[in-house]
Amino acid sequence: MAPLGIIAGLGDLPVQVAKAATERGQGVFVLRLKGFEEPKLADYPGLVSGIAEIGKTFKAFKQAGCKQICFAGNVKRPDFKALKPDLKGISLLPKALAAAKEGDDALLSFLISVFEAEGFEVVGADVAAGSLTYGSGVFAGPEPSETDLVDLRKAAQIASVIGDHDIGQGAIVANGLVLCVEAQEGTDAMLTRCATLPSQIRGTEASRLGVLVKRPKPQQERRIDLPTIGLATVEKAAAAGLAGIGFEAEGALILNADAVRDRAETLGVFLYGFPKDWD
């Protein structure tokens, strides 16, 4: 079986992908992006490469015998002026810049097309790591109240709207009031910001209120950059006084699911999957 090629950024997702591929006997070759090297991946076969060193990347994956490629992990949008592309990267840079001007989704779709044109099959992290997605209903914690369900539906609608404009993947609503929407700062920073809002408009740890919803952008390429929920998400939502977290069924990756479920139960925060057409 050909090893799985992983283009890896920071966080637990690429670690889970590498572990799953190794355990099923496929093996991996991990290309750790310079400036975003996840320490937990250091012992896996691979190398470190710059984001724009595309020729080096192709050569490394082919020499390793990789047929499938998975993008996984947190990577900030690059400063294109600071990139140091190799010859292949230089040839692709004008199209990458044009795609980037259209938004993150266009840029990610372009990257996928580049790897497919080179003969690689691009697979999603949910496929590469086994099942990291879950269906509708309560995944962890208490049943949502009627107020929670109303907030979940509104937050899901808002997340869909901002996603349609390529802004972000998350929104927070408490008692019908929109508290935060996610943009380039990411979910953790949004939750930290939410925790600074007056307690009169959000919940507290003693009296929880409000929900975070994460869902894919309507137009997004689902093989890359699906929303993720991990321990930090649960803990920061709890610290902000929220009652729960909603995610689109089969549309979010739950990392370290057993630990997330246990932590949510301990903190009294629910995780709830809602249908894709819940708009």
C-alpha atoms as a PDB file:
ATOM      1  CA  MET A   1       0.000   0.000   0.000  1.00  0.00           C
ATOM      2  CA  ALA A   2       1.403   3.387  -1.008  1.00  0.00           C
ATOM      3  CA  PRO A   3       2.060   5.714   1.925  1.00  0.00           C
ATOM      4  CA  LEU A   4      -0.256   8.642   2.523  1.00  0.00           C
ATOM      5  CA  GLY A   5       1.288  12.017   1.837  1.00  0.00           C
ATOM      6  CA  ILE A   6       0.317  14.619   4.422  1.00  0.00           C
ATOM      7  CA  ILE A   7       0.793  18.344   3.947  1.00  0.00           C
ATOM      8  CA  ALA A   8       0.737  19.276   7.594  1.00  0.00           C
ATOM      9  CA  GLY A   9       0.242  22.427   9.602  1.00  0.00           C
ATOM     10  CA  LEU A  10      -0.188  22.807  13.332  1.00  0.00           C
ATOM     11  CA  GLY A  11      -2.633  21.066  15.668  1.00  0.00           C
ATOM     12  CA  ASP A  12      -4.059  17.657  16.467  1.00  0.00           C
ATOM     13  CA  LEU A  13      -5.673  16.955  13.089  1.00  0.00           C
ATOM     14  CA  PRO A  14      -2.520  16.027  11.125  1.00  0.00           C
ATOM     15  CA  VAL A  15      -1.387  13.965  14.120  1.00  0.00           C
ATOM     16  CA  GLN A  16      -4.621  11.955  14.070  1.00  0.00           C
ATOM     17  CA  VAL A  17      -4.354  11.486  10.313  1.00  0.00           C
ATOM     18  CA  ALA A  18      -0.754  10.246  10.575  1.00  0.00           C
ATOM     19  CA  LYS A  19      -1.586   7.925  13.466  1.00  0.00           C
ATOM     20  CA  ALA A  20      -4.603   6.409  11.684  1.00  0.00           C
ATOM     21  CA  ALA A  21      -2.686   5.784   8.445  1.00  0.00           C
ATOM     22  CA  THR A  22       0.170   4.176  10.355  1.00  0.00           C
ATOM     23  CA  GLU A  23      -2.152   1.950  12.372  1.00  0.00           C
ATOM     24  CA  ARG A  24      -3.891   0.618   9.265  1.00  0.00           C
ATOM     25  CA  GLY A  25      -0.515  -0.262   7.738  1.00  0.00           C
ATOM     26  CA  GLN A  26      -0.523   2.396   5.038  1.00  0.00           C
ATOM     27  CA  GLY A  27       2.275   4.470   6.479  1.00  0.00           C
ATOM     28  CA  VAL A  28       2.846   8.163   5.883  1.00  0.00           C
ATOM     29  CA  PHE A  29       5.235  10.716   4.469  1.00  0.00           C
ATOM     30  CA  VAL A  30       4.687  14.032   6.250  1.00  0.00           C
ATOM     31  CA  LEU A  31       5.621  17.310   4.644  1.00  0.00           C
ATOM     32  CA  ARG A  32       5.708  19.800   7.526  1.00  0.00           C
ATOM     33  CA  LEU A  33       5.211  23.345   6.304  1.00  0.00           C
ATOM     34  CA  LYS A  34       8.011  25.693   7.322  1.00  0.00           C
ATOM     35  CA  GLY A  35       6.885  27.984  10.108  1.00  0.00           C
ATOM     36  CA  PHE A  36       4.010  25.662  11.010  1.00  0.00           C
ATOM     37  CA  GLU A  37       5.878  22.529  12.111  1.00  0.00           C
ATOM     38  CA  GLU A  38       3.767  20.483  14.524  1.00  0.00           C
ATOM     39  CA  PRO A  39       6.207  19.004  17.110  1.00  0.00           C
ATOM     40  CA  LYS A  40       4.151  15.816  17.506  1.00  0.00           C
ATOM     41  CA  LEU A  41       4.874  14.926  13.864  1.00  0.00           C
ATOM     42  CA  ALA A  42       8.664  15.096  14.169  1.00  0.00           C
ATOM     43  CA  ASP A  43       9.131  11.316  14.469  1.00  0.00           C
ATOM     44  CA  TYR A  44       7.205  10.460  11.296  1.00  0.00           C
ATOM     45  CA  PRO A  45       9.044  10.066   7.964  1.00  0.00           C
ATOM     46  CA  GLY A  46       9.076  13.274   5.940  1.00  0.00           C
ATOM     47  CA  LEU A  47      10.692  16.655   5.652  1.00  0.00           C
ATOM     48  CA  VAL A  48      10.158  20.384   6.177  1.00  0.00           C
ATOM     49  CA  SER A  49       9.367  22.493   3.124  1.00  0.00           C
ATOM     50  CA  GLY A  50       8.326  26.065   2.405  1.00  0.00           C
ATOM     51  CA  ILE A  51       4.746  26.745   1.333  1.00  0.00           C
ATOM     52  CA  ALA A  52       5.847  27.851  -2.142  1.00  0.00           C
ATOM     53  CA  GLU A  53       8.415  25.086  -2.718  1.00  0.00           C
ATOM     54  CA  ILE A  54       5.980  23.164  -4.892  1.00  0.00           C
ATOM     55  CA  GLY A  55       8.549  21.397  -7.043  1.00  0.00           C
ATOM     56  CA  LYS A  56      10.357  20.148  -3.935  1.00  0.00           C
ATOM     57  CA  THR A  57       7.038  18.941  -2.544  1.00  0.00           C
ATOM     58  CA  PHE A  58       6.067  17.029  -5.689  1.00  0.00           C
ATOM     59  CA  LYS A  59       9.504  15.410  -5.911  1.00  0.00           C
ATOM     60  CA  ALA A  60       9.475  14.347  -2.252  1.00  0.00           C
ATOM     61  CA  PHE A  61       6.028  12.764  -2.426  1.00  0.00           C
ATOM     62  CA  LYS A  62       6.832  10.919  -5.645  1.00  0.00           C
ATOM     63  CA  GLN A  63      10.125   9.591  -4.291  1.00  0.00           C
ATOM     64  CA  ALA A  64       8.261   8.376  -1.202  1.00  0.00           C
ATOM     65  CA  GLY A  65       5.778   6.546  -3.460  1.00  0.00           C
ATOM     66  CA  CYS A  66       2.721   8.544  -2.345  1.00  0.00           C
ATOM     67  CA  LYS A  67      -0.431   8.365  -4.456  1.00  0.00           C
ATOM     68  CA  GLN A  68      -2.856  10.067  -2.072  1.00  0.00           C
ATOM     69  CA  ILE A  69      -2.383  13.483  -0.486  1.00  0.00           C
ATOM     70  CA  CYS A  70      -4.174  14.911   2.549  1.00  0.00           C
ATOM     71  CA  PHE A  71      -4.075  18.543   3.669  1.00  0.00           C
ATOM     72  CA  ALA A  72      -4.408  18.797   7.454  1.00  0.00           C
ATOM     73  CA  GLY A  73      -3.609  21.299  10.177  1.00  0.00           C
ATOM     74  CA  ASN A  74      -3.687  25.006  10.899  1.00  0.00           C
ATOM     75  CA  VAL A  75      -1.811  27.279   8.520  1.00  0.00           C
ATOM     76  CA  LYS A  76      -2.169  31.050   8.319  1.00  0.00           C
ATOM     77  CA  ARG A  77      -2.686  32.667   4.930  1.00  0.00           C
ATOM     78  CA  PRO A  78       0.838  33.432   3.676  1.00  0.00           C
ATOM     79  CA  ASP A  79       2.340  36.817   2.958  1.00  0.00           C
ATOM     80  CA  PHE A  80       2.826  36.272  -0.762  1.00  0.00           C
ATOM     81  CA  LYS A  81       5.515  38.964  -0.916  1.00  0.00           C
ATOM     82  CA  ALA A  82       7.626  37.038   1.595  1.00  0.00           C
ATOM     83  CA  LEU A  83       7.379  33.648  -0.131  1.00  0.00           C
ATOM     84  CA  LYS A  84      10.491  32.008  -1.551  1.00  0.00           C
ATOM     85  CA  PRO A  85       9.155  29.822  -4.375  1.00  0.00           C
ATOM     86  CA  ASP A  86      11.176  27.287  -6.305  1.00  0.00           C
ATOM     87  CA  LEU A  87      10.908  27.130 -10.095  1.00  0.00           C
ATOM     88  CA  LYS A  88       7.614  25.230 -10.041  1.00  0.00           C
ATOM     89  CA  GLY A  89       6.278  27.599  -7.410  1.00  0.00           C
ATOM     90  CA  ILE A  90       7.240  30.611  -9.549  1.00  0.00           C
ATOM     91  CA  SER A  91       5.276  29.207 -12.499  1.00  0.00           C
ATOM     92  CA  LEU A  92       2.175  28.765 -10.340  1.00  0.00           C
ATOM     93  CA  LEU A  93       2.405  31.986  -8.320  1.00  0.00           C
ATOM     94  CA  PRO A  94       0.396  34.254 -10.692  1.00  0.00           C
ATOM     95  CA  LYS A  95      -2.570  31.857 -10.645  1.00  0.00           C
ATOM     96  CA  ALA A  96      -2.268  31.416  -6.880  1.00  0.00           C
ATOM     97  CA  LEU A  97      -2.352  35.193  -6.396  1.00  0.00           C
ATOM     98  CA  ALA A  98      -5.411  35.491  -8.649  1.00  0.00           C
ATOM     99  CA  ALA A  99      -7.188  32.733  -6.699  1.00  0.00           C
ATOM    100  CA  ALA A 100      -6.253  34.312  -3.349  1.00  0.00           C
ATOM    101  CA  LYS A 101      -7.933  37.566  -4.401  1.00  0.00           C
ATOM    102  CA  GLU A 102     -11.193  35.631  -4.785  1.00  0.00           C
ATOM    103  CA  GLY A 103     -10.986  34.288  -1.213  1.00  0.00           C
ATOM    104  CA  ASP A 104      -9.694  31.373   0.835  1.00  0.00           C
ATOM    105  CA  ASP A 105     -11.991  28.840  -0.804  1.00  0.00           C
ATOM    106  CA  ALA A 106     -10.783  29.726  -4.282  1.00  0.00           C
ATOM    107  CA  LEU A 107      -7.158  29.474  -3.133  1.00  0.00           C
ATOM    108  CA  LEU A 108      -7.678  26.060  -1.526  1.00  0.00           C
ATOM    109  CA  SER A 109      -9.532  24.763  -4.590  1.00  0.00           C
ATOM    110  CA  PHE A 110      -6.627  25.947  -6.743  1.00  0.00           C
ATOM    111  CA  LEU A 111      -4.146  24.068  -4.557  1.00  0.00           C
ATOM    112  CA  ILE A 112      -6.167  20.884  -4.895  1.00  0.00           C
ATOM    113  CA  SER A 113      -6.290  21.270  -8.678  1.00  0.00           C
ATOM    114  CA  VAL A 114      -2.484  21.689  -8.779  1.00  0.00           C
ATOM    115  CA  PHE A 115      -1.920  18.392  -6.960  1.00  0.00           C
ATOM    116  CA  GLU A 116      -4.530  16.572  -9.047  1.00  0.00           C
ATOM    117  CA  ALA A 117      -2.900  17.837 -12.244  1.00  0.00           C
ATOM    118  CA  GLU A 118       0.346  16.278 -11.005  1.00  0.00           C
ATOM    119  CA  GLY A 119      -1.409  12.907 -10.712  1.00  0.00           C
ATOM    120  CA  PHE A 120      -2.132  12.776  -6.978  1.00  0.00           C
ATOM    121  CA  GLU A 121      -5.494  11.923  -5.450  1.00  0.00           C
ATOM    122  CA  VAL A 122      -6.489  14.463  -2.787  1.00  0.00           C
ATOM    123  CA  VAL A 123      -8.460  12.944   0.088  1.00  0.00           C
ATOM    124  CA  GLY A 124     -10.177  14.636   3.009  1.00  0.00           C
ATOM    125  CA  ALA A 125      -8.901  14.324   6.565  1.00  0.00           C
ATOM    126  CA  ASP A 126     -12.143  12.595   7.552  1.00  0.00           C
ATOM    127  CA  VAL A 127     -11.396   9.848   5.011  1.00  0.00           C
ATOM    128  CA  ALA A 128      -7.683   9.669   5.792  1.00  0.00           C
ATOM    129  CA  ALA A 129      -8.189   9.437   9.555  1.00  0.00           C
ATOM    130  CA  GLY A 130     -11.229   7.192   9.493  1.00  0.00           C
ATOM    131  CA  SER A 131     -14.458   8.709  10.746  1.00  0.00           C
ATOM    132  CA  LEU A 132     -14.018  12.058  12.454  1.00  0.00           C
ATOM    133  CA  THR A 133     -17.497  13.277  11.516  1.00  0.00           C
ATOM    134  CA  TYR A 134     -20.768  12.547  13.289  1.00  0.00           C
ATOM    135  CA  GLY A 135     -24.460  12.647  12.504  1.00  0.00           C
ATOM    136  CA  SER A 136     -27.475  14.489  13.897  1.00  0.00           C
ATOM    137  CA  GLY A 137     -28.426  14.609  17.562  1.00  0.00           C
ATOM    138  CA  VAL A 138     -26.673  14.974  20.891  1.00  0.00           C
ATOM    139  CA  PHE A 139     -23.017  13.926  20.716  1.00  0.00           C
ATOM    140  CA  ALA A 140     -22.187  14.863  24.310  1.00  0.00           C
ATOM    141  CA  GLY A 141     -23.597  16.661  27.333  1.00  0.00           C
ATOM    142  CA  PRO A 142     -27.196  17.493  28.228  1.00  0.00           C
ATOM    143  CA  GLU A 143     -30.120  17.793  25.841  1.00  0.00           C
ATOM    144  CA  PRO A 144     -30.421  21.325  24.404  1.00  0.00           C
ATOM    145  CA  SER A 145     -33.360  23.318  25.789  1.00  0.00           C
ATOM    146  CA  GLU A 146     -35.975  24.922  23.537  1.00  0.00           C
ATOM    147  CA  THR A 147     -34.087  28.217  23.891  1.00  0.00           C
ATOM    148  CA  ASP A 148     -30.864  26.475  22.912  1.00  0.00           C
ATOM    149  CA  LEU A 149     -32.491  24.982  19.826  1.00  0.00           C
ATOM    150  CA  VAL A 150     -33.750  28.401  18.707  1.00  0.00           C
ATOM    151  CA  ASP A 151     -30.261  29.826  19.213  1.00  0.00           C
ATOM    152  CA  LEU A 152     -28.711  26.881  17.355  1.00  0.00           C
ATOM    153  CA  ARG A 153     -30.936  27.402  14.328  1.00  0.00           C
ATOM    154  CA  LYS A 154     -30.230  31.137  14.196  1.00  0.00           C
ATOM    155  CA  ALA A 155     -26.477  30.636  14.620  1.00  0.00           C
ATOM    156  CA  ALA A 156     -26.550  27.977  11.876  1.00  0.00           C
ATOM    157  CA  GLN A 157     -28.286  30.412   9.533  1.00  0.00           C
ATOM    158  CA  ILE A 158     -25.770  33.161  10.286  1.00  0.00           C
ATOM    159  CA  ALA A 159     -22.815  30.813   9.831  1.00  0.00           C
ATOM    160  CA  SER A 160     -24.229  29.843   6.445  1.00  0.00           C
ATOM    161  CA  VAL A 161     -24.584  33.491   5.400  1.00  0.00           C
ATOM    162  CA  ILE A 162     -21.070  34.520   6.426  1.00  0.00           C
ATOM    163  CA  GLY A 163     -19.731  31.336   4.883  1.00  0.00           C
ATOM    164  CA  ASP A 164     -21.410  32.204   1.598  1.00  0.00           C
ATOM    165  CA  HIS A 165     -19.350  35.408   1.610  1.00  0.00           C
ATOM    166  CA  ASP A 166     -16.155  33.479   2.493  1.00  0.00           C
ATOM    167  CA  ILE A 167     -15.879  35.249   5.860  1.00  0.00           C
ATOM    168  CA  GLY A 168     -15.747  32.372   8.346  1.00  0.00           C
ATOM    169  CA  GLN A 169     -17.334  29.163   9.597  1.00  0.00           C
ATOM    170  CA  GLY A 170     -18.710  30.044  13.032  1.00  0.00           C
ATOM    171  CA  ALA A 171     -21.215  32.207  14.884  1.00  0.00           C
ATOM    172  CA  ILE A 172     -22.314  32.640  18.514  1.00  0.00           C
ATOM    173  CA  VAL A 173     -25.904  33.442  19.494  1.00  0.00           C
ATOM    174  CA  ALA A 174     -27.342  33.818  23.006  1.00  0.00           C
ATOM    175  CA  ASN A 175     -31.061  34.249  23.673  1.00  0.00           C
ATOM    176  CA  GLY A 176     -31.560  35.313  20.049  1.00  0.00           C
ATOM    177  CA  LEU A 177     -28.790  37.943  20.164  1.00  0.00           C
ATOM    178  CA  VAL A 178     -25.815  37.596  17.832  1.00  0.00           C
ATOM    179  CA  LEU A 179     -22.714  37.919  19.998  1.00  0.00           C
ATOM    180  CA  CYS A 180     -19.893  37.092  17.587  1.00  0.00           C
ATOM    181  CA  VAL A 181     -19.149  35.907  14.069  1.00  0.00           C
ATOM    182  CA  GLU A 182     -15.895  34.284  13.038  1.00  0.00           C
ATOM    183  CA  ALA A 183     -13.548  35.887  10.536  1.00  0.00           C
ATOM    184  CA  GLN A 184      -9.784  35.551  10.111  1.00  0.00           C
ATOM    185  CA  GLU A 185      -9.102  35.385  13.864  1.00  0.00           C
ATOM    186  CA  GLY A 186     -10.396  31.799  14.123  1.00  0.00           C
ATOM    187  CA  THR A 187     -12.677  30.052  16.591  1.00  0.00           C
ATOM    188  CA  ASP A 188     -10.460  30.162  19.683  1.00  0.00           C
ATOM    189  CA  ALA A 189      -9.937  33.920  19.418  1.00  0.00           C
ATOM    190  CA  MET A 190     -13.646  34.463  18.784  1.00  0.00           C
ATOM    191  CA  LEU A 191     -14.535  32.499  21.926  1.00  0.00           C
ATOM    192  CA  THR A 192     -11.977  34.456  23.949  1.00  0.00           C
ATOM    193  CA  ARG A 193     -13.575  37.675  22.680  1.00  0.00           C
ATOM    194  CA  CYS A 194     -17.017  36.357  23.567  1.00  0.00           C
ATOM    195  CA  ALA A 195     -15.894  35.731  27.146  1.00  0.00           C
ATOM    196  CA  THR A 196     -15.112  39.453  27.529  1.00  0.00           C
ATOM    197  CA  LEU A 197     -18.672  40.541  26.671  1.00  0.00           C
ATOM    198  CA  PRO A 198     -20.978  41.680  29.501  1.00  0.00           C
ATOM    199  CA  SER A 199     -22.451  38.754  31.398  1.00  0.00           C
ATOM    200  CA  GLN A 200     -25.918  40.306  30.968  1.00  0.00           C
ATOM    201  CA  ILE A 201     -25.958  39.264  27.296  1.00  0.00           C
ATOM    202  CA  ARG A 202     -24.286  35.864  27.557  1.00  0.00           C
ATOM    203  CA  GLY A 203     -24.271  32.963  29.941  1.00  0.00           C
ATOM    204  CA  THR A 204     -22.000  32.277  32.854  1.00  0.00           C
ATOM    205  CA  GLU A 205     -20.481  29.069  34.175  1.00  0.00           C
ATOM    206  CA  ALA A 206     -23.186  29.040  36.851  1.00  0.00           C
ATOM    207  CA  SER A 207     -26.046  29.749  34.420  1.00  0.00           C
ATOM    208  CA  ARG A 208     -25.174  28.748  30.883  1.00  0.00           C
ATOM    209  CA  LEU A 209     -26.752  30.457  27.859  1.00  0.00           C
ATOM    210  CA  GLY A 210     -25.985  30.671  24.175  1.00  0.00           C
ATOM    211  CA  VAL A 211     -24.363  28.483  21.562  1.00  0.00           C
ATOM    212  CA  LEU A 212     -21.443  28.327  19.185  1.00  0.00           C
ATOM    213  CA  VAL A 213     -22.183  26.854  15.759  1.00  0.00           C
ATOM    214  CA  LYS A 214     -19.522  25.695  13.322  1.00  0.00           C
ATOM    215  CA  ARG A 215     -20.382  24.583   9.801  1.00  0.00           C
ATOM    216  CA  PRO A 216     -18.727  24.416   6.366  1.00  0.00           C
ATOM    217  CA  LYS A 217     -19.110  27.302   3.983  1.00  0.00           C
ATOM    218  CA  PRO A 218     -21.852  26.447   1.447  1.00  0.00           C
ATOM    219  CA  GLN A 219     -19.474  26.525  -1.520  1.00  0.00           C
ATOM    220  CA  GLN A 220     -16.389  25.098   0.142  1.00  0.00           C
ATOM    221  CA  GLU A 221     -14.303  22.185  -1.082  1.00  0.00           C
ATOM    222  CA  ARG A 222     -14.936  19.649   1.686  1.00  0.00           C
ATOM    223  CA  ARG A 223     -11.707  17.732   1.229  1.00  0.00           C
ATOM    224  CA  ILE A 224      -9.850  20.559   2.922  1.00  0.00           C
ATOM    225  CA  ASP A 225     -10.513  22.984   5.801  1.00  0.00           C
ATOM    226  CA  LEU A 226     -13.628  21.414   7.295  1.00  0.00           C
ATOM    227  CA  PRO A 227     -14.511  23.006  10.654  1.00  0.00           C
ATOM    228  CA  THR A 228     -12.851  21.313  13.626  1.00  0.00           C
ATOM    229  CA  ILE A 229     -13.944  20.922  17.228  1.00  0.00           C
ATOM    230  CA  GLY A 230     -11.416  19.899  19.852  1.00  0.00           C
ATOM    231  CA  LEU A 231     -10.769  20.114  23.554  1.00  0.00           C
ATOM    232  CA  ALA A 232      -9.837  23.789  23.342  1.00  0.00           C
ATOM    233  CA  THR A 233     -13.142  24.548  21.611  1.00  0.00           C
ATOM    234  CA  VAL A 234     -15.121  22.917  24.399  1.00  0.00           C
ATOM    235  CA  GLU A 235     -13.103  24.533  27.174  1.00  0.00           C
ATOM    236  CA  LYS A 236     -13.238  28.030  25.682  1.00  0.00           C
ATOM    237  CA  ALA A 237     -16.982  27.721  24.996  1.00  0.00           C
ATOM    238  CA  ALA A 238     -17.476  26.695  28.622  1.00  0.00           C
ATOM    239  CA  ALA A 239     -15.308  29.582  29.848  1.00  0.00           C
ATOM    240  CA  ALA A 240     -17.474  31.987  27.825  1.00  0.00           C
ATOM    241  CA  GLY A 241     -20.566  30.702  29.648  1.00  0.00           C
ATOM    242  CA  LEU A 242     -22.074  29.037  26.596  1.00  0.00           C
ATOM    243  CA  ALA A 243     -24.538  26.197  26.938  1.00  0.00           C
ATOM    244  CA  GLY A 244     -23.329  24.252  23.952  1.00  0.00           C
ATOM    245  CA  ILE A 245     -21.752  23.805  20.550  1.00  0.00           C
ATOM    246  CA  GLY A 246     -23.609  22.928  17.368  1.00  0.00           C
ATOM    247  CA  PHE A 247     -22.117  21.408  14.245  1.00  0.00           C
ATOM    248  CA  GLU A 248     -23.491  20.407  10.877  1.00  0.00           C
ATOM    249  CA  ALA A 249     -24.022  16.640  10.729  1.00  0.00           C
ATOM    250  CA  GLU A 250     -21.127  15.035   8.806  1.00  0.00           C
ATOM    251  CA  GLY A 251     -19.754  18.544   8.287  1.00  0.00           C
ATOM    252  CA  ALA A 252     -17.252  19.006  11.116  1.00  0.00           C
ATOM    253  CA  LEU A 253     -14.244  17.084  12.389  1.00  0.00           C
ATOM    254  CA  ILE A 254     -14.318  16.230  16.098  1.00  0.00           C
ATOM    255  CA  LEU A 255     -10.746  15.652  17.227  1.00  0.00           C
ATOM    256  CA  ASN A 256      -9.967  13.228  20.061  1.00  0.00           C
ATOM    257  CA  ALA A 257     -13.678  12.468  20.258  1.00  0.00           C
ATOM    258  CA  ASP A 258     -13.619  10.442  23.480  1.00  0.00           C
ATOM    259  CA  ALA A 259     -11.713  13.155  25.335  1.00  0.00           C
ATOM    260  CA  VAL A 260     -13.985  15.850  23.910  1.00  0.00           C
ATOM    261  CA  ARG A 261     -17.082  13.924  25.009  1.00  0.00           C
ATOM    262  CA  ASP A 262     -15.712  13.415  28.524  1.00  0.00           C
ATOM    263  CA  ARG A 263     -14.720  17.064  28.897  1.00  0.00           C
ATOM    264  CA  ALA A 264     -18.069  18.315  27.618  1.00  0.00           C
ATOM    265  CA  GLU A 265     -19.878  16.056  30.106  1.00  0.00           C
ATOM    266  CA  THR A 266     -17.702  17.330  32.958  1.00  0.00           C
ATOM    267  CA  LEU A 267     -18.259  20.980  32.065  1.00  0.00           C
ATOM    268  CA  GLY A 268     -21.976  20.585  31.368  1.00  0.00           C
ATOM    269  CA  VAL A 269     -21.704  21.756  27.756  1.00  0.00           C
ATOM    270  CA  PHE A 270     -23.597  19.953  25.000  1.00  0.00           C
ATOM    271  CA  LEU A 271     -22.391  19.093  21.500  1.00  0.00           C
ATOM    272  CA  TYR A 272     -25.246  18.782  19.031  1.00  0.00           C
ATOM    273  CA  GLY A 273     -25.302  17.782  15.366  1.00  0.00           C
ATOM    274  CA  PHE A 274     -27.960  19.443  13.219  1.00  0.00           C
ATOM    275  CA  PRO A 275     -29.096  18.517   9.683  1.00  0.00           C
ATOM    276  CA  LYS A 276     -27.323  20.014   6.688  1.00  0.00           C
ATOM    277  CA  ASP A 277     -30.550  21.601   5.428  1.00  0.00           C
ATOM    278  CA  TRP A 278     -31.304  23.276   8.782  1.00  0.00           C
ATOM    279  CA  ASP A 279     -31.506  26.859   7.420  1.00  0.00           C
END
